[in-house]
GROMACS .gro file of N, CA and C in nm:
model
  486
    1MET      N    1   2.677   9.777  -1.112
    1MET     CA    2   2.616   9.646  -1.114
    1MET      C    3   2.586   9.599  -1.257
    2ILE      N    4   2.523   9.684  -1.335
    2ILE     CA    5   2.486   9.648  -1.471
    2ILE      C    6   2.609   9.641  -1.562
    3ALA      N    7   2.714   9.711  -1.530
    3ALA     CA    8   2.834   9.714  -1.614
    3ALA      C    9   2.901   9.576  -1.622
    4ILE      N   10   2.899   9.500  -1.517
    4ILE     CA   11   2.962   9.368  -1.519
    4ILE      C   12   2.887   9.273  -1.611
    5PRO      N   13   2.757   9.255  -1.596
    5PRO     CA   14   2.688   9.166  -1.691
    5PRO      C   15   2.698   9.215  -1.835
    6LEU      N   16   2.694   9.346  -1.854
    6LEU     CA   17   2.704   9.401  -1.989
    6LEU      C   18   2.841   9.367  -2.050
    7ALA      N   19   2.945   9.377  -1.970
    7ALA     CA   20   3.079   9.343  -2.017
    7ALA      C   21   3.088   9.196  -2.052
    8VAL      N   22   3.026   9.112  -1.970
    8VAL     CA   23   3.026   8.968  -1.997
    8VAL      C   24   2.954   8.940  -2.127
    9VAL      N   25   2.839   9.003  -2.147
    9VAL     CA   26   2.760   8.983  -2.270
    9VAL      C   27   2.839   9.032  -2.391
   10LEU      N   28   2.902   9.148  -2.379
   10LEU     CA   29   2.979   9.201  -2.492
   10LEU      C   30   3.100   9.113  -2.524
   11SER      N   31   3.170   9.065  -2.422
   11SER     CA   32   3.286   8.980  -2.450
   11SER      C   33   3.243   8.845  -2.506
   12ALA      N   34   3.133   8.790  -2.460
   12ALA     CA   35   3.084   8.662  -2.513
   12ALA      C   36   3.042   8.677  -2.659
   13SER      N   37   2.967   8.784  -2.687
   13SER     CA   38   2.925   8.803  -2.826
   13SER      C   39   3.045   8.834  -2.915
   14GLY      N   40   3.143   8.905  -2.861
   14GLY     CA   41   3.265   8.931  -2.938
   14GLY      C   42   3.340   8.803  -2.968
   15GLY      N   43   3.342   8.711  -2.872
   15GLY     CA   44   3.407   8.581  -2.892
   15GLY      C   45   3.337   8.500  -2.998
   16ILE      N   46   3.206   8.504  -2.997
   16ILE     CA   47   3.127   8.431  -3.098
   16ILE      C   48   3.154   8.489  -3.237
   17ILE      N   49   3.152   8.620  -3.245
   17ILE     CA   50   3.177   8.685  -3.375
   17ILE      C   51   3.318   8.655  -3.423
   18LEU      N   52   3.416   8.662  -3.331
   18LEU     CA   53   3.554   8.631  -3.367
   18LEU      C   54   3.568   8.486  -3.413
   19GLY      N   55   3.502   8.395  -3.342
   19GLY     CA   56   3.505   8.253  -3.379
   19GLY      C   57   3.447   8.231  -3.517
   20CYS      N   58   3.335   8.296  -3.545
   20CYS     CA   59   3.274   8.283  -3.678
   20CYS      C   60   3.365   8.342  -3.786
   21ALA      N   61   3.427   8.455  -3.757
   21ALA     CA   62   3.514   8.519  -3.855
   21ALA      C   63   3.636   8.433  -3.886
   22ILE      N   64   3.688   8.366  -3.785
   22ILE     CA   65   3.804   8.281  -3.805
   22ILE      C   66   3.768   8.161  -3.892
   23ARG      N   67   3.651   8.103  -3.874
   23ARG     CA   68   3.609   7.983  -3.947
   23ARG      C   69   3.548   8.015  -4.084
   24GLN      N   70   3.518   8.142  -4.109
   24GLN     CA   71   3.448   8.178  -4.232
   24GLN      C   72   3.522   8.137  -4.358
   25PRO      N   73   3.654   8.151  -4.368
   25PRO     CA   74   3.721   8.106  -4.491
   25PRO      C   75   3.701   7.956  -4.516
   26GLU      N   76   3.708   7.875  -4.411
   26GLU     CA   77   3.687   7.730  -4.429
   26GLU      C   78   3.543   7.703  -4.473
   27ILE      N   79   3.448   7.771  -4.410
   27ILE     CA   80   3.307   7.753  -4.445
   27ILE      C   81   3.285   7.795  -4.591
   28ASN      N   82   3.343   7.907  -4.630
   28ASN     CA   83   3.329   7.953  -4.769
   28ASN      C   84   3.390   7.854  -4.867
   29ARG      N   85   3.506   7.796  -4.832
   29ARG     CA   86   3.570   7.697  -4.918
   29ARG      C   87   3.481   7.574  -4.934
   30LEU      N   88   3.425   7.526  -4.824
   30LEU     CA   89   3.338   7.409  -4.830
   30LEU      C   90   3.210   7.438  -4.908
   31LYS      N   91   3.154   7.557  -4.887
   31LYS     CA   92   3.035   7.594  -4.964
   31LYS      C   93   3.067   7.603  -5.113
   32GLY      N   94   3.187   7.652  -5.143
   32GLY     CA   95   3.229   7.658  -5.283
   32GLY      C   96   3.241   7.519  -5.344
   33GLN      N   97   3.296   7.424  -5.266
   33GLN     CA   98   3.306   7.286  -5.315
   33GLN      C   99   3.167   7.228  -5.340
   34LEU      N  100   3.075   7.251  -5.247
   34LEU     CA  101   2.939   7.199  -5.264
   34LEU      C  102   2.870   7.266  -5.382
   35ARG      N  103   2.888   7.397  -5.396
   35ARG     CA  104   2.827   7.470  -5.508
   35ARG      C  105   2.879   7.415  -5.641
   36ASP      N  106   3.011   7.390  -5.648
   36ASP     CA  107   3.068   7.332  -5.769
   36ASP      C  108   3.005   7.197  -5.799
   37LEU      N  109   2.988   7.117  -5.696
   37LEU     CA  110   2.929   6.985  -5.714
   37LEU      C  111   2.785   6.997  -5.761
   38GLN      N  112   2.710   7.089  -5.702
   38GLN     CA  113   2.569   7.105  -5.738
   38GLN      C  114   2.552   7.168  -5.876
   39GLN      N  115   2.647   7.244  -5.921
   39GLN     CA  116   2.637   7.310  -6.052
   39GLN      C  117   2.700   7.223  -6.160
   40ASP      N  118   2.670   7.094  -6.153
   40ASP     CA  119   2.714   7.003  -6.257
   40ASP      C  120   2.866   7.004  -6.272
   41ASN      N  121   2.933   6.983  -6.161
   41ASN     CA  122   3.079   6.980  -6.159
   41ASN      C  123   3.128   6.877  -6.261
   42SER      N  124   3.194   6.924  -6.361
   42SER     CA  125   3.232   6.837  -6.472
   42SER      C  126   3.334   6.731  -6.431
   43LYS      N  127   3.424   6.763  -6.338
   43LYS     CA  128   3.524   6.665  -6.298
   43LYS      C  129   3.460   6.542  -6.235
   44ILE      N  130   3.380   6.564  -6.133
   44ILE     CA  131   3.323   6.450  -6.061
   44ILE      C  132   3.219   6.379  -6.146
   45LYS      N  133   3.142   6.455  -6.226
   45LYS     CA  134   3.045   6.391  -6.315
   45LYS      C  135   3.117   6.302  -6.416
   46LYS      N  136   3.229   6.351  -6.470
   46LYS     CA  137   3.305   6.273  -6.567
   46LYS      C  138   3.357   6.144  -6.502
   47LEU      N  139   3.409   6.157  -6.380
   47LEU     CA  140   3.456   6.039  -6.307
   47LEU      C  141   3.343   5.940  -6.282
   48MET      N  142   3.228   5.992  -6.247
   48MET     CA  143   3.113   5.906  -6.218
   48MET      C  144   3.062   5.836  -6.344
   49ILE      N  145   3.058   5.909  -6.453
   49ILE     CA  146   3.013   5.850  -6.579
   49ILE      C  147   3.111   5.741  -6.623
   50GLN      N  148   3.241   5.769  -6.609
   50GLN     CA  149   3.341   5.668  -6.643
   50GLN      C  150   3.325   5.545  -6.555
   51GLN      N  151   3.297   5.566  -6.427
   51GLN     CA  152   3.279   5.455  -6.334
   51GLN      C  153   3.158   5.371  -6.374
   52GLN      N  154   3.048   5.435  -6.409
   52GLN     CA  155   2.926   5.364  -6.450
   52GLN      C  156   2.950   5.286  -6.580
   53ASP      N  157   3.015   5.351  -6.676
   53ASP     CA  158   3.044   5.285  -6.803
   53ASP      C  159   3.135   5.165  -6.784
   54ALA      N  160   3.238   5.183  -6.703
   54ALA     CA  161   3.331   5.073  -6.677
   54ALA      C  162   3.259   4.956  -6.612
   55LEU      N  163   3.172   4.985  -6.519
   55LEU     CA  164   3.098   4.880  -6.451
   55LEU      C  165   3.008   4.804  -6.550
   56GLN      N  166   2.939   4.875  -6.635
   56GLN     CA  167   2.851   4.810  -6.734
   56GLN      C  168   2.932   4.720  -6.827
   57LYS      N  169   3.047   4.768  -6.872
   57LYS     CA  170   3.132   4.689  -6.962
   57LYS      C  171   3.185   4.565  -6.891
   58LEU      N  172   3.228   4.582  -6.767
   58LEU     CA  173   3.283   4.468  -6.693
   58LEU      C  174   3.176   4.361  -6.668
   59ILE      N  175   3.056   4.402  -6.636
   59ILE     CA  176   2.949   4.306  -6.613
   59ILE      C  177   2.917   4.230  -6.741
   60ALA      N  178   2.914   4.303  -6.853
   60ALA     CA  179   2.888   4.238  -6.982
   60ALA      C  180   3.000   4.140  -7.017
   61GLU      N  181   3.124   4.177  -6.993
   61GLU     CA  182   3.237   4.089  -7.022
   61GLU      C  183   3.237   3.966  -6.931
   62GLN      N  184   3.196   3.985  -6.808
   62GLN     CA  185   3.199   3.876  -6.712
   62GLN      C  186   3.110   3.760  -6.756
   63ALA      N  187   2.999   3.791  -6.817
   63ALA     CA  188   2.905   3.688  -6.861
   63ALA      C  189   2.969   3.594  -6.964
   64LYS      N  190   3.071   3.640  -7.033
   64LYS     CA  191   3.134   3.561  -7.139
   64LYS      C  192   3.254   3.480  -7.090
   65LEU      N  193   3.294   3.497  -6.967
   65LEU     CA  194   3.419   3.439  -6.920
   65LEU      C  195   3.403   3.302  -6.856
   66LYS      N  196   3.514   3.231  -6.847
   66LYS     CA  197   3.521   3.103  -6.779
   66LYS      C  198   3.538   3.129  -6.629
   67PHE      N  199   3.530   3.022  -6.549
   67PHE     CA  200   3.530   3.033  -6.403
   67PHE      C  201   3.647   3.115  -6.348
   68PHE      N  202   3.771   3.081  -6.383
   68PHE     CA  203   3.887   3.151  -6.327
   68PHE      C  204   3.893   3.296  -6.373
   69GLU      N  205   3.854   3.316  -6.496
   69GLU     CA  206   3.851   3.453  -6.546
   69GLU      C  207   3.740   3.534  -6.478
   70LYS      N  208   3.632   3.465  -6.440
   70LYS     CA  209   3.524   3.534  -6.370
   70LYS      C  210   3.570   3.584  -6.233
   71LYS      N  211   3.656   3.508  -6.166
   71LYS     CA  212   3.711   3.551  -6.037
   71LYS      C  213   3.787   3.683  -6.052
   72LYS      N  214   3.870   3.691  -6.155
   72LYS     CA  215   3.946   3.812  -6.181
   72LYS      C  216   3.852   3.928  -6.212
   73MET      N  217   3.750   3.897  -6.293
   73MET     CA  218   3.655   4.001  -6.330
   73MET      C  219   3.575   4.048  -6.208
   74ASP      N  220   3.542   3.956  -6.117
   74ASP     CA  221   3.473   3.995  -5.994
   74ASP      C  222   3.554   4.100  -5.917
   75ALA      N  223   3.684   4.078  -5.909
   75ALA     CA  224   3.771   4.173  -5.839
   75ALA      C  225   3.768   4.310  -5.907
   76LYS      N  226   3.770   4.311  -6.039
   76LYS     CA  227   3.765   4.438  -6.112
   76LYS      C  228   3.631   4.508  -6.089
   77ILE      N  229   3.522   4.431  -6.093
   77ILE     CA  230   3.389   4.489  -6.072
   77ILE      C  231   3.380   4.548  -5.931
   78ARG      N  232   3.428   4.474  -5.834
   78ARG     CA  233   3.425   4.525  -5.696
   78ARG      C  234   3.509   4.652  -5.683
   79GLY      N  235   3.619   4.660  -5.757
   79GLY     CA  236   3.701   4.781  -5.755
   79GLY      C  237   3.626   4.901  -5.810
   80VAL      N  238   3.553   4.881  -5.917
   80VAL     CA  239   3.474   4.990  -5.975
   80VAL      C  240   3.361   5.029  -5.880
   81ILE      N  241   3.298   4.931  -5.818
   81ILE     CA  242   3.191   4.960  -5.721
   81ILE      C  243   3.249   5.033  -5.601
   82TRP      N  244   3.369   4.994  -5.557
   82TRP     CA  245   3.437   5.062  -5.447
   82TRP      C  246   3.451   5.211  -5.481
   83ASN      N  247   3.490   5.242  -5.606
   83ASN     CA  248   3.502   5.382  -5.647
   83ASN      C  249   3.370   5.456  -5.633
   84GLY      N  250   3.261   5.390  -5.668
   84GLY     CA  251   3.130   5.452  -5.654
   84GLY      C  252   3.100   5.487  -5.509
   85TYR      N  253   3.132   5.396  -5.419
   85TYR     CA  254   3.110   5.425  -5.276
   85TYR      C  255   3.205   5.532  -5.225
   86LEU      N  256   3.323   5.541  -5.281
   86LEU     CA  257   3.414   5.649  -5.245
   86LEU      C  258   3.352   5.783  -5.283
   87TYR      N  259   3.300   5.795  -5.405
   87TYR     CA  260   3.237   5.920  -5.447
   87TYR      C  261   3.114   5.951  -5.362
   88LYS      N  262   3.037   5.849  -5.329
   88LYS     CA  263   2.920   5.868  -5.242
   88LYS      C  264   2.964   5.923  -5.107
   89GLU      N  265   3.067   5.864  -5.050
   89GLU     CA  266   3.116   5.908  -4.919
   89GLU      C  267   3.166   6.052  -4.927
   90TYR      N  268   3.235   6.085  -5.036
   90TYR     CA  269   3.284   6.222  -5.054
   90TYR      C  270   3.168   6.321  -5.058
   91VAL      N  271   3.064   6.289  -5.133
   91VAL     CA  272   2.948   6.378  -5.143
   91VAL      C  273   2.880   6.390  -5.006
   92ASP      N  274   2.866   6.278  -4.935
   92ASP     CA  275   2.804   6.281  -4.802
   92ASP      C  276   2.885   6.368  -4.706
   93LEU      N  277   3.016   6.351  -4.705
   93LEU     CA  278   3.101   6.427  -4.614
   93LEU      C  279   3.102   6.576  -4.651
   94LEU      N  280   3.102   6.604  -4.779
   94LEU     CA  281   3.099   6.744  -4.823
   94LEU      C  282   2.970   6.810  -4.776
   95GLY      N  283   2.858   6.742  -4.793
   95GLY     CA  284   2.730   6.797  -4.747
   95GLY      C  285   2.729   6.815  -4.596
   96LYS      N  286   2.782   6.718  -4.524
   96LYS     CA  287   2.787   6.726  -4.378
   96LYS      C  288   2.873   6.845  -4.334
   97ALA      N  289   2.984   6.867  -4.400
   97ALA     CA  290   3.074   6.978  -4.365
   97ALA      C  291   3.007   7.112  -4.390
   98VAL      N  292   2.938   7.124  -4.500
   98VAL     CA  293   2.873   7.251  -4.533
   98VAL      C  294   2.758   7.279  -4.436
   99HIS      N  295   2.679   7.178  -4.407
   99HIS     CA  296   2.562   7.199  -4.321
   99HIS      C  297   2.601   7.222  -4.175
  100SER      N  298   2.717   7.172  -4.134
  100SER     CA  299   2.758   7.191  -3.994
  100SER      C  300   2.857   7.307  -3.980
  101GLY      N  301   2.894   7.370  -4.090
  101GLY     CA  302   2.984   7.485  -4.084
  101GLY      C  303   3.131   7.450  -4.080
  102GLY      N  304   3.168   7.331  -4.121
  102GLY     CA  305   3.308   7.293  -4.124
  102GLY      C  306   3.325   7.145  -4.097
  103ASN      N  307   3.449   7.103  -4.097
  103ASN     CA  308   3.471   6.960  -4.078
  103ASN      C  309   3.507   6.924  -3.934
  104ASP      N  310   3.479   7.014  -3.839
  104ASP     CA  311   3.505   6.984  -3.698
  104ASP      C  312   3.413   6.874  -3.646
  105CYS      N  313   3.301   6.852  -3.713
  105CYS     CA  314   3.207   6.748  -3.669
  105CYS      C  315   3.251   6.609  -3.717
  106PHE      N  316   3.356   6.601  -3.797
  106PHE     CA  317   3.404   6.474  -3.850
  106PHE      C  318   3.487   6.399  -3.746
  107SER      N  319   3.481   6.268  -3.753
  107SER     CA  320   3.576   6.186  -3.678
  107SER      C  321   3.710   6.199  -3.748
  108GLU      N  322   3.816   6.151  -3.686
  108GLU     CA  323   3.948   6.158  -3.749
  108GLU      C  324   3.949   6.080  -3.881
  109ALA      N  325   3.884   5.964  -3.882
  109ALA     CA  326   3.879   5.884  -4.004
  109ALA      C  327   3.803   5.959  -4.114
  110GLU      N  328   3.695   6.026  -4.078
  110GLU     CA  329   3.618   6.102  -4.178
  110GLU      C  330   3.700   6.220  -4.231
  111LYS      N  331   3.773   6.287  -4.142
  111LYS     CA  332   3.858   6.399  -4.186
  111LYS      C  333   3.961   6.351  -4.288
  112GLN      N  334   4.026   6.240  -4.255
  112GLN     CA  335   4.128   6.186  -4.344
  112GLN      C  336   4.067   6.144  -4.478
  113THR      N  337   3.952   6.077  -4.471
  113THR     CA  338   3.883   6.033  -4.593
  113THR      C  339   3.844   6.152  -4.679
  114PHE      N  340   3.788   6.255  -4.616
  114PHE     CA  341   3.746   6.375  -4.689
  114PHE      C  342   3.865   6.441  -4.758
  115GLU      N  343   3.975   6.456  -4.686
  115GLU     CA  344   4.094   6.520  -4.744
  115GLU      C  345   4.149   6.438  -4.860
  116LEU      N  346   4.158   6.306  -4.842
  116LEU     CA  347   4.214   6.220  -4.948
  116LEU      C  348   4.121   6.215  -5.069
  117ALA      N  349   3.990   6.204  -5.044
  117ALA     CA  350   3.894   6.200  -5.155
  117ALA      C  351   3.895   6.332  -5.231
  118THR      N  352   3.906   6.443  -5.160
  118THR     CA  353   3.914   6.574  -5.226
  118THR      C  354   4.035   6.579  -5.318
  119ARG      N  355   4.148   6.530  -5.269
  119ARG     CA  356   4.270   6.529  -5.352
  119ARG      C  357   4.250   6.442  -5.476
  120LEU      N  358   4.184   6.327  -5.461
  120LEU     CA  359   4.159   6.240  -5.577
  120LEU      C  360   4.071   6.309  -5.679
  121VAL      N  361   3.963   6.371  -5.632
  121VAL     CA  362   3.870   6.439  -5.722
  121VAL      C  363   3.941   6.554  -5.794
  122GLU      N  364   4.036   6.616  -5.726
  122GLU     CA  365   4.113   6.724  -5.788
  122GLU      C  366   4.222   6.672  -5.882
  123GLY      N  367   4.233   6.540  -5.894
  123GLY     CA  368   4.329   6.480  -5.987
  123GLY      C  369   4.469   6.464  -5.931
  124LYS      N  370   4.484   6.474  -5.800
  124LYS     CA  371   4.616   6.459  -5.738
  124LYS      C  372   4.642   6.313  -5.705
  125LYS      N  373   4.768   6.276  -5.701
  125LYS     CA  374   4.808   6.139  -5.670
  125LYS      C  375   4.818   6.120  -5.519
  126LEU      N  376   4.790   5.997  -5.476
  126LEU     CA  377   4.803   5.962  -5.335
  126LEU      C  378   4.919   5.865  -5.318
  127THR      N  379   4.980   5.867  -5.201
  127THR     CA  380   5.084   5.770  -5.172
  127THR      C  381   5.018   5.634  -5.150
  128LYS      N  382   5.099   5.531  -5.146
  128LYS     CA  383   5.047   5.396  -5.124
  128LYS      C  384   4.975   5.388  -4.989
  129GLU      N  385   5.032   5.448  -4.886
  129GLU     CA  386   4.972   5.447  -4.753
  129GLU      C  387   4.839   5.522  -4.751
  130GLU      N  388   4.834   5.635  -4.820
  130GLU     CA  389   4.710   5.712  -4.826
  130GLU      C  390   4.602   5.634  -4.901
  131SER      N  391   4.640   5.570  -5.010
  131SER     CA  392   4.545   5.489  -5.086
  131SER      C  393   4.491   5.374  -5.001
  132GLU      N  394   4.580   5.310  -4.926
  132GLU     CA  395   4.538   5.199  -4.840
  132GLU      C  396   4.445   5.248  -4.729
  133ALA      N  397   4.474   5.364  -4.671
  133ALA     CA  398   4.387   5.420  -4.566
  133ALA      C  399   4.248   5.449  -4.622
  134LEU      N  400   4.243   5.504  -4.741
  134LEU     CA  401   4.116   5.535  -4.806
  134LEU      C  402   4.041   5.406  -4.837
  135GLN      N  403   4.112   5.307  -4.889
  135GLN     CA  404   4.050   5.178  -4.921
  135GLN      C  405   3.996   5.112  -4.794
  136ASP      N  406   4.073   5.114  -4.687
  136ASP     CA  407   4.030   5.053  -4.562
  136ASP      C  408   3.902   5.118  -4.509
  137TYR      N  409   3.895   5.251  -4.515
  137TYR     CA  410   3.777   5.321  -4.465
  137TYR      C  411   3.652   5.285  -4.546
  138ILE      N  412   3.664   5.288  -4.677
  138ILE     CA  413   3.548   5.257  -4.762
  138ILE      C  414   3.506   5.112  -4.744
  139LEU      N  415   3.603   5.020  -4.737
  139LEU     CA  416   3.570   4.879  -4.715
  139LEU      C  417   3.507   4.857  -4.578
  140TYR      N  418   3.556   4.927  -4.478
  140TYR     CA  419   3.498   4.916  -4.344
  140TYR      C  420   3.351   4.957  -4.347
  141LYS      N  421   3.323   5.064  -4.416
  141LYS     CA  422   3.187   5.120  -4.415
  141LYS      C  423   3.092   5.049  -4.511
  142TYR      N  424   3.140   5.000  -4.625
  142TYR     CA  425   3.052   4.946  -4.729
  142TYR      C  426   3.089   4.803  -4.770
  143ARG      N  427   3.160   4.730  -4.687
  143ARG     CA  428   3.209   4.596  -4.722
  143ARG      C  429   3.100   4.505  -4.776
  144LYS      N  430   2.989   4.493  -4.706
  144LYS     CA  431   2.883   4.400  -4.749
  144LYS      C  432   2.830   4.435  -4.887
  145LYS      N  433   2.808   4.562  -4.911
  145LYS     CA  434   2.755   4.605  -5.040
  145LYS      C  435   2.855   4.581  -5.152
  146ILE      N  436   2.983   4.604  -5.124
  146ILE     CA  437   3.086   4.583  -5.225
  146ILE      C  438   3.101   4.435  -5.255
  147ILE      N  439   3.101   4.351  -5.152
  147ILE     CA  440   3.113   4.206  -5.172
  147ILE      C  441   2.995   4.153  -5.253
  148LYS      N  442   2.875   4.206  -5.225
  148LYS     CA  443   2.756   4.163  -5.299
  148LYS      C  444   2.750   4.226  -5.438
  149LYS      N  445   2.848   4.312  -5.468
  149LYS     CA  446   2.852   4.384  -5.595
  149LYS      C  447   2.727   4.469  -5.615
  150GLN      N  448   2.684   4.534  -5.508
  150GLN     CA  449   2.567   4.621  -5.510
  150GLN      C  450   2.613   4.762  -5.546
  151ASP      N  451   2.585   4.803  -5.668
  151ASP     CA  452   2.626   4.934  -5.717
  151ASP      C  453   2.550   5.044  -5.645
  152VAL      N  454   2.618   5.153  -5.616
  152VAL     CA  455   2.557   5.266  -5.547
  152VAL      C  456   2.469   5.347  -5.641
  153GLY      N  457   2.488   5.336  -5.772
  153GLY     CA  458   2.412   5.418  -5.866
  153GLY      C  459   2.446   5.565  -5.844
  154ILE      N  460   2.575   5.597  -5.853
  154ILE     CA  461   2.626   5.726  -5.809
  154ILE      C  462   2.565   5.843  -5.884
  155LEU      N  463   2.538   5.831  -6.012
  155LEU     CA  464   2.480   5.944  -6.086
  155LEU      C  465   2.341   5.978  -6.033
  156GLU      N  466   2.262   5.875  -6.010
  156GLU     CA  467   2.128   5.898  -5.954
  156GLU      C  468   2.138   5.952  -5.812
  157TYR      N  469   2.235   5.903  -5.737
  157TYR     CA  470   2.255   5.950  -5.600
  157TYR      C  471   2.289   6.100  -5.597
  158VAL      N  472   2.379   6.142  -5.685
  158VAL     CA  473   2.419   6.283  -5.688
  158VAL      C  474   2.300   6.369  -5.732
  159ARG      N  475   2.223   6.322  -5.826
  159ARG     CA  476   2.103   6.399  -5.865
  159ARG      C  477   2.009   6.415  -5.748
  160HIS      N  478   1.997   6.309  -5.668
  160HIS     CA  479   1.908   6.312  -5.551
  160HIS      C  480   1.962   6.408  -5.444
  161VAL      N  481   2.094   6.408  -5.424
  161VAL     CA  482   2.155   6.494  -5.323
  161VAL      C  483   2.150   6.639  -5.365
  162SER      N  484   2.173   6.665  -5.494
  162SER     CA  485   2.175   6.804  -5.544
  162SER      C  486   2.039   6.861  -5.527
   0.00000   0.00000   0.00000
């Protein structure tokens, strides 16, 4: 009588251990990415600093421009702000993946965004379709803020998250 429940308990716990062991490399990889980010990851910090500097310069230049030139400058400013929201989304998704033990909790759109943003941060090129998919996701999620030219303040955000 006791042998059957004991076998069930042993097989269930074995399944849990096996499941954890299978996912452990992914969890370790994600924890490594988060650790790199928290330990003053020079790549993403450099990108963020460049984004902040570019935004400041564009805003200063915009004040000097005529109407039609201001329209063009608005588009450039929104592009730089879009990059800030991309980095914010990457940091958010990375944290979510680490805290939940992997990216299984992501929607398909979040998985795609996370993979594409990771490739960008690593300095890899994206195809036109991949770039458009990434742009569509960020615009879908942050459209109002980008249109209003509301900067995310990514450096302060990362300090807060770390």
